[in-house]
Tab-separated table of C-alpha atoms in Angstrom:
chain	number	residue	atom	x	y	z
A	1	UNK	CA	-3.558	21.963	-0.420
A	2	UNK	CA	-0.826	21.241	2.140
A	3	UNK	CA	-0.974	17.471	2.450
A	4	UNK	CA	1.882	17.555	4.960
A	5	UNK	CA	-0.677	18.380	7.658
A	6	UNK	CA	-1.831	14.924	8.745
A	7	UNK	CA	-4.734	14.157	11.078
A	8	UNK	CA	-5.506	10.682	12.409
A	9	UNK	CA	-8.873	9.852	13.965
A	10	UNK	CA	-8.912	8.107	17.349
A	11	UNK	CA	-12.045	6.215	18.367
A	12	UNK	CA	-13.404	4.344	21.369
A	13	UNK	CA	-12.004	0.839	21.734
A	14	UNK	CA	-9.147	1.226	19.283
A	15	UNK	CA	-5.726	-0.395	19.617
A	16	UNK	CA	-2.734	1.799	20.369
A	17	UNK	CA	-1.007	0.108	17.423
A	18	UNK	CA	-3.471	1.701	15.004
A	19	UNK	CA	-2.485	5.230	15.934
A	20	UNK	CA	1.102	4.115	16.507
A	21	UNK	CA	1.550	3.223	12.840
A	22	UNK	CA	0.602	6.722	11.772
A	23	UNK	CA	2.511	8.408	14.589
A	24	UNK	CA	5.703	6.505	13.827
A	25	UNK	CA	5.734	7.553	10.161
A	26	UNK	CA	4.274	11.063	10.277
A	27	UNK	CA	4.586	12.203	13.883
A	28	UNK	CA	8.252	11.706	14.715
A	29	UNK	CA	10.612	14.516	13.697
A	30	UNK	CA	12.998	13.614	10.878
A	31	UNK	CA	15.766	16.257	11.037
A	32	UNK	CA	18.025	13.963	9.023
A	33	UNK	CA	15.940	14.713	5.920
A	34	UNK	CA	16.425	18.035	4.197
A	35	UNK	CA	12.692	18.440	3.525
A	36	UNK	CA	9.836	19.891	5.574
A	37	UNK	CA	8.339	16.939	7.475
A	38	UNK	CA	4.719	16.268	8.359
A	39	UNK	CA	2.694	17.897	11.104
A	40	UNK	CA	0.563	15.255	12.837
A	41	UNK	CA	-2.523	15.854	14.963
A	42	UNK	CA	-4.542	13.184	16.753
A	43	UNK	CA	-8.256	13.962	16.650
A	44	UNK	CA	-11.498	12.426	17.910
A	45	UNK	CA	-15.146	12.885	17.054
A	46	UNK	CA	-15.590	14.351	20.516
A	47	UNK	CA	-12.505	16.025	22.050
A	48	UNK	CA	-11.465	14.699	25.423
A	49	UNK	CA	-10.758	11.205	26.702
A	50	UNK	CA	-10.824	8.264	24.278
A	51	UNK	CA	-10.746	4.812	25.860
A	52	UNK	CA	-8.344	2.379	24.214
A	53	UNK	CA	-7.901	-1.375	24.329
A	54	UNK	CA	-6.295	-2.512	27.583
A	55	UNK	CA	-7.809	0.150	29.815
A	56	UNK	CA	-5.605	2.986	28.588
A	57	UNK	CA	-6.979	6.424	27.801
A	58	UNK	CA	-5.886	8.830	25.090
A	59	UNK	CA	-6.691	12.504	25.511
A	60	UNK	CA	-6.951	14.969	22.661
A	61	UNK	CA	-8.244	18.517	22.462
A	62	UNK	CA	-8.899	18.231	18.722
A	63	UNK	CA	-12.244	17.347	17.186
A	64	UNK	CA	-13.686	16.845	13.728
A	65	UNK	CA	-13.176	20.481	12.751
A	66	UNK	CA	-9.407	20.043	13.015
A	67	UNK	CA	-9.631	16.583	11.432
A	68	UNK	CA	-11.549	17.888	8.413
A	69	UNK	CA	-9.116	20.778	8.009
A	70	UNK	CA	-6.026	18.630	7.514
A	71	UNK	CA	-4.403	18.020	4.155
A	72	UNK	CA	-4.235	14.263	4.757
A	73	UNK	CA	-6.951	12.558	6.821
A	74	UNK	CA	-6.332	9.029	8.116
A	75	UNK	CA	-9.064	6.762	9.486
A	76	UNK	CA	-7.190	3.787	11.011
A	77	UNK	CA	-10.315	1.783	11.821
A	78	UNK	CA	-13.894	1.913	13.035
A	79	UNK	CA	-15.430	0.790	16.308
A	80	UNK	CA	-18.095	-1.349	14.609
A	81	UNK	CA	-17.930	-2.623	11.024
A	82	UNK	CA	-21.675	-3.308	11.121
A	83	UNK	CA	-22.605	0.298	11.922
A	84	UNK	CA	-22.724	3.333	9.671
A	85	UNK	CA	-20.289	6.176	10.382
A	86	UNK	CA	-21.813	9.024	12.323
A	87	UNK	CA	-23.396	11.846	10.305
A	88	UNK	CA	-20.767	14.225	11.707
A	89	UNK	CA	-17.867	12.043	10.568
A	90	UNK	CA	-19.492	11.509	7.173
A	91	UNK	CA	-19.908	15.259	6.752
A	92	UNK	CA	-16.282	15.889	7.774
A	93	UNK	CA	-14.928	13.321	5.296
A	94	UNK	CA	-17.057	14.632	2.448
A	95	UNK	CA	-16.173	18.248	3.150
A	96	UNK	CA	-12.455	17.452	3.277
A	97	UNK	CA	-12.660	15.485	0.047
A	98	UNK	CA	-14.516	18.302	-1.723
A	99	UNK	CA	-11.777	20.773	-0.915
A	100	UNK	CA	-9.050	18.446	-2.196
A	101	UNK	CA	-7.742	16.747	0.930
A	102	UNK	CA	-6.226	13.264	0.709
A	103	UNK	CA	-8.389	10.682	2.498
A	104	UNK	CA	-6.771	7.478	3.770
A	105	UNK	CA	-8.152	4.409	5.528
A	106	UNK	CA	-6.368	1.516	7.183
A	107	UNK	CA	-7.976	-1.833	7.926
A	108	UNK	CA	-11.665	-1.394	8.889
A	109	UNK	CA	-11.413	2.359	8.341
A	110	UNK	CA	-12.584	1.624	4.795
A	111	UNK	CA	-16.102	1.237	6.200
A	112	UNK	CA	-16.091	4.921	7.193
A	113	UNK	CA	-14.934	5.998	3.721
A	114	UNK	CA	-17.473	3.725	2.056
A	115	UNK	CA	-20.226	5.022	4.324
A	116	UNK	CA	-19.358	8.549	3.217
A	117	UNK	CA	-19.667	7.514	-0.428
A	118	UNK	CA	-15.998	8.174	-1.185
A	119	UNK	CA	-15.411	4.650	-2.511
A	120	UNK	CA	-18.442	4.344	-4.798
A	121	UNK	CA	-17.414	3.024	-8.203
A	122	UNK	CA	-13.839	2.602	-7.031
A	123	UNK	CA	-11.553	-0.296	-6.259
A	124	UNK	CA	-10.731	-0.485	-2.553
A	125	UNK	CA	-9.391	-2.869	0.045
A	126	UNK	CA	-9.708	-3.625	3.724
A	127	UNK	CA	-8.626	-6.419	6.061
A	128	UNK	CA	-9.306	-9.770	4.401
A	129	UNK	CA	-11.633	-10.720	7.281
A	130	UNK	CA	-13.916	-7.799	6.430
A	131	UNK	CA	-13.733	-7.875	2.631
A	132	UNK	CA	-16.937	-9.850	2.066
A	133	UNK	CA	-18.839	-7.721	4.567
A	134	UNK	CA	-17.627	-4.495	2.951
A	135	UNK	CA	-18.733	-5.764	-0.453
A	136	UNK	CA	-22.167	-6.749	0.875
A	137	UNK	CA	-22.764	-3.537	2.790
A	138	UNK	CA	-21.458	-1.316	-0.011
A	139	UNK	CA	-22.128	-2.996	-3.378
A	140	UNK	CA	-21.007	0.130	-5.269
A	141	UNK	CA	-17.448	-0.476	-4.038
A	142	UNK	CA	-15.194	-2.850	-6.002
A	143	UNK	CA	-13.556	-4.627	-3.084
A	144	UNK	CA	-10.177	-6.230	-3.755
A	145	UNK	CA	-9.300	-8.500	-0.811
A	146	UNK	CA	-5.880	-9.536	-2.131
A	147	UNK	CA	-3.825	-6.330	-2.185
A	148	UNK	CA	-2.053	-4.480	0.612
A	149	UNK	CA	-3.346	-1.069	-0.460
A	150	UNK	CA	-5.095	0.763	-3.293
A	151	UNK	CA	-4.149	4.307	-4.300
A	152	UNK	CA	-6.477	6.546	-6.305
A	153	UNK	CA	-4.499	9.676	-5.552
A	154	UNK	CA	-7.207	11.446	-3.576
A	155	UNK	CA	-8.502	8.380	-1.740
A	156	UNK	CA	-6.371	5.473	-0.510
A	157	UNK	CA	-7.373	2.301	1.319
A	158	UNK	CA	-5.131	-0.153	3.146
A	159	UNK	CA	-5.557	-3.753	4.241
A	160	UNK	CA	-5.078	-5.173	7.752
A	161	UNK	CA	-3.317	-3.164	10.435
A	162	UNK	CA	0.326	-3.899	9.565
A	163	UNK	CA	-0.435	-3.081	5.925
A	164	UNK	CA	-0.925	0.428	7.244
A	165	UNK	CA	2.863	0.653	7.443
A	166	UNK	CA	3.110	-0.269	3.770
A	167	UNK	CA	0.549	2.392	2.932
A	168	UNK	CA	2.162	5.089	5.075
A	169	UNK	CA	5.598	4.428	3.552
A	170	UNK	CA	3.915	4.587	0.138
A	171	UNK	CA	2.555	8.042	1.009
A	172	UNK	CA	6.053	9.180	1.960
A	173	UNK	CA	7.283	7.843	-1.367
A	174	UNK	CA	4.609	9.813	-3.213
A	175	UNK	CA	5.377	12.989	-1.318
A	176	UNK	CA	9.165	12.853	-1.063
A	177	UNK	CA	10.415	10.241	-3.514
A	178	UNK	CA	11.996	6.800	-3.172
A	179	UNK	CA	15.216	7.753	-1.386
A	180	UNK	CA	13.488	9.238	1.655
A	181	UNK	CA	10.783	6.539	1.671
A	182	UNK	CA	13.436	3.836	1.645
A	183	UNK	CA	15.256	5.556	4.515
A	184	UNK	CA	12.042	5.705	6.560
A	185	UNK	CA	11.415	2.025	5.856
A	186	UNK	CA	14.929	1.151	7.028
A	187	UNK	CA	14.378	3.042	10.279
A	188	UNK	CA	11.142	1.113	10.769
A	189	UNK	CA	12.977	-2.129	9.908
A	190	UNK	CA	10.414	-2.942	7.230
A	191	UNK	CA	10.848	-3.446	3.484
A	192	UNK	CA	10.068	-0.416	1.300
A	193	UNK	CA	7.739	-2.695	-0.666
A	194	UNK	CA	6.395	-6.099	0.312
A	195	UNK	CA	5.926	-8.820	-2.269
A	196	UNK	CA	2.488	-10.296	-2.805
A	197	UNK	CA	-0.816	-9.253	-1.339
A	198	UNK	CA	-2.657	-10.125	1.833
A	199	UNK	CA	-3.840	-13.417	0.315
A	200	UNK	CA	-0.674	-14.911	1.782
A	201	UNK	CA	-1.912	-14.043	5.290
A	202	UNK	CA	-5.445	-15.449	5.044
A	203	UNK	CA	-6.040	-18.125	7.651
A	204	UNK	CA	-5.627	-21.591	6.148
A	205	UNK	CA	-4.659	-24.985	7.554
A	206	UNK	CA	-1.225	-24.971	5.924
A	207	UNK	CA	1.555	-26.906	7.711
A	208	UNK	CA	5.131	-25.640	7.920
A	209	UNK	CA	6.657	-25.914	4.462
A	210	UNK	CA	10.088	-27.572	4.269
A	211	UNK	CA	10.487	-26.134	0.767
A	212	UNK	CA	10.393	-22.517	1.962
A	213	UNK	CA	14.172	-22.113	2.017
A	214	UNK	CA	14.540	-23.519	-1.483
A	215	UNK	CA	11.695	-21.297	-2.650
A	216	UNK	CA	13.308	-18.219	-1.115
A	217	UNK	CA	16.606	-19.095	-2.762
A	218	UNK	CA	14.942	-19.330	-6.169
A	219	UNK	CA	13.259	-15.957	-5.672
A	220	UNK	CA	16.552	-14.364	-4.629
A	221	UNK	CA	18.141	-15.789	-7.755
A	222	UNK	CA	15.364	-14.327	-9.908
A	223	UNK	CA	15.763	-10.872	-8.333
A	224	UNK	CA	19.473	-10.976	-9.104
A	225	UNK	CA	18.821	-12.034	-12.700
A	226	UNK	CA	15.789	-10.031	-13.803
A	227	UNK	CA	17.143	-9.593	-17.325
A	228	UNK	CA	17.462	-13.355	-17.832
A	229	UNK	CA	14.808	-15.487	-19.529
A	230	UNK	CA	13.034	-16.717	-16.413
A	231	UNK	CA	10.425	-19.456	-16.683
A	232	UNK	CA	8.636	-21.559	-14.113
A	233	UNK	CA	10.768	-24.511	-15.182
A	234	UNK	CA	13.949	-22.522	-14.567
A	235	UNK	CA	12.768	-21.300	-11.169
A	236	UNK	CA	11.800	-24.841	-10.259
A	237	UNK	CA	15.284	-26.058	-11.158
A	238	UNK	CA	16.778	-23.386	-8.921
A	239	UNK	CA	14.598	-24.728	-6.082
A	240	UNK	CA	15.308	-28.368	-6.960
A	241	UNK	CA	11.597	-29.064	-7.427
A	242	UNK	CA	9.386	-30.180	-10.237
A	243	UNK	CA	7.459	-27.314	-11.896
A	244	UNK	CA	4.175	-28.645	-10.527
A	245	UNK	CA	5.512	-28.850	-6.971
A	246	UNK	CA	7.122	-25.432	-7.319
A	247	UNK	CA	3.856	-23.827	-8.417
A	248	UNK	CA	2.061	-25.311	-5.423
A	249	UNK	CA	4.719	-24.162	-2.941
A	250	UNK	CA	4.913	-20.708	-4.503
A	251	UNK	CA	1.157	-20.096	-4.364
A	252	UNK	CA	1.031	-21.302	-0.781
A	253	UNK	CA	3.858	-18.972	0.281
A	254	UNK	CA	2.971	-15.826	-1.657
A	255	UNK	CA	-0.669	-16.002	-2.706
A	256	UNK	CA	0.257	-15.451	-6.355
A	257	UNK	CA	1.965	-17.187	-9.288
A	258	UNK	CA	5.689	-17.078	-10.132
A	259	UNK	CA	5.077	-15.223	-13.396
A	260	UNK	CA	2.756	-12.676	-11.779
A	261	UNK	CA	5.327	-12.161	-9.014
A	262	UNK	CA	8.138	-11.792	-11.550
A	263	UNK	CA	6.205	-9.220	-13.586
A	264	UNK	CA	5.523	-7.234	-10.419
A	265	UNK	CA	9.208	-7.378	-9.431
A	266	UNK	CA	10.230	-6.125	-12.860
A	267	UNK	CA	7.709	-3.294	-12.706
A	268	UNK	CA	8.931	-2.340	-9.219
A	269	UNK	CA	12.543	-2.448	-10.419
A	270	UNK	CA	11.644	0.026	-13.153
A	271	UNK	CA	10.368	2.677	-10.731
A	272	UNK	CA	13.765	4.052	-9.605
A	273	UNK	CA	14.876	4.197	-13.243
A	274	UNK	CA	11.797	6.190	-14.205
A	275	UNK	CA	12.094	8.414	-11.140
A	276	UNK	CA	15.797	9.226	-11.299
A	277	UNK	CA	16.997	8.780	-14.905
A	278	UNK	CA	16.075	10.017	-18.372
A	279	UNK	CA	16.743	6.648	-20.013
A	280	UNK	CA	14.347	5.890	-22.894
A	281	UNK	CA	11.405	3.655	-22.044
A	282	UNK	CA	12.842	0.962	-24.329
A	283	UNK	CA	16.060	0.962	-22.324
A	284	UNK	CA	14.227	0.842	-19.001
A	285	UNK	CA	12.160	-2.089	-20.262
A	286	UNK	CA	15.257	-4.029	-21.288
A	287	UNK	CA	17.111	-3.214	-18.073
A	288	UNK	CA	14.420	-4.821	-15.914
A	289	UNK	CA	13.884	-7.832	-18.157
A	290	UNK	CA	10.910	-7.061	-20.404
A	291	UNK	CA	11.368	-8.260	-23.986
A	292	UNK	CA	9.787	-5.168	-25.556
A	293	UNK	CA	8.683	-1.700	-24.539
A	294	UNK	CA	5.145	-2.643	-25.573
A	295	UNK	CA	5.106	-5.526	-23.087
A	296	UNK	CA	6.587	-3.274	-20.407
A	297	UNK	CA	3.975	-0.567	-20.965
A	298	UNK	CA	1.172	-3.128	-20.828
A	299	UNK	CA	2.249	-4.652	-17.537
A	300	UNK	CA	3.260	-1.319	-15.998
A	301	UNK	CA	-0.138	0.206	-16.775
A	302	UNK	CA	-1.975	-2.841	-15.431
A	303	UNK	CA	-0.007	-2.696	-12.154
A	304	UNK	CA	0.313	1.055	-11.603
A	305	UNK	CA	-2.879	2.328	-13.265
A	306	UNK	CA	-0.806	4.814	-15.254
A	307	UNK	CA	1.751	4.707	-18.061
A	308	UNK	CA	5.538	4.687	-17.542
A	309	UNK	CA	5.795	8.112	-19.179
A	310	UNK	CA	3.058	9.594	-16.990
A	311	UNK	CA	4.676	8.079	-13.909
A	312	UNK	CA	8.012	9.644	-14.867
A	313	UNK	CA	6.405	13.051	-15.450
A	314	UNK	CA	5.008	12.938	-11.916
A	315	UNK	CA	8.584	12.906	-10.612
A	316	UNK	CA	10.121	15.306	-13.113
A	317	UNK	CA	7.242	17.698	-13.817
A	318	UNK	CA	7.461	21.462	-13.703
A	319	UNK	CA	5.950	21.561	-10.228
A	320	UNK	CA	9.164	20.032	-8.877
A	321	UNK	CA	7.325	17.790	-6.427
A	322	UNK	CA	8.369	14.172	-6.243
A	323	UNK	CA	5.131	12.235	-6.096
A	324	UNK	CA	3.643	9.233	-7.784
A	325	UNK	CA	0.311	9.401	-9.607
A	326	UNK	CA	-2.684	7.573	-8.257
A	327	UNK	CA	-2.384	3.835	-8.762
A	328	UNK	CA	-3.726	0.533	-7.599
A	329	UNK	CA	-0.475	-1.103	-6.617
A	330	UNK	CA	0.196	-3.433	-3.780
């Protein structure tokens, strides 16, 4: 299965930004990389003119037959989250999945995947505004409204529109490794990995926080000292706050706790070591600040839905392809 052939589905009433995310990552030529790049095709359920937000019109000659034949299918949204996907789209998604294609949704596109039964029994995400509705309409889906994306290998779901960039860069990382993914992220002027989930973006009556700069400084200090013994009390001292005040500011800014954030940072810091070195797991654990390899394995498996050794094998296996195994990371 050639997953480098990417097809994105345009639909009536969509925003140009939704296709733009996919086009920017997979459609632009990247001659600076010494790897075969993706081949992108924009498709529609019915070939021809597709009306977009703002009175613009997109024209494509490619229909669901081309869409279903791609190695990676991306559904960037749906026209109506209260409606079922058309039988033709459902059939195309199911047929592509049966033959081993990679199926991806962004934002409300998860409703199309759920309607096709591809998310039954699986953890998935969508825009936080639609999470409750997705859970009600598809009770077999384990909806996680807090993460930026969920990766099961064959099926991936992303949160709100901009999280589509996170997910697309993640796909590049899976396909071509961290160096190229990081380079793509730099060209997009986005971080290769964003901290926290979409909980930090949920609408809430939160005033501007004068402690943000102090909080950011404490987080920068922690990132520069991952091997140190870092506690909430120590982070709070770095921010010149009491631990209680620090916890409140941190949750408000990131949607998570300092310890959960620190564990995630340490797991993320371990990825390049697993991908590019043969250092023993015990050494990797110590390098990123875990007290024992057992603790590292526990937290790595909880975050990545695979073990450190299995993750490493995905990058160094006999197939020679640099790709990450299916996971549920943010």
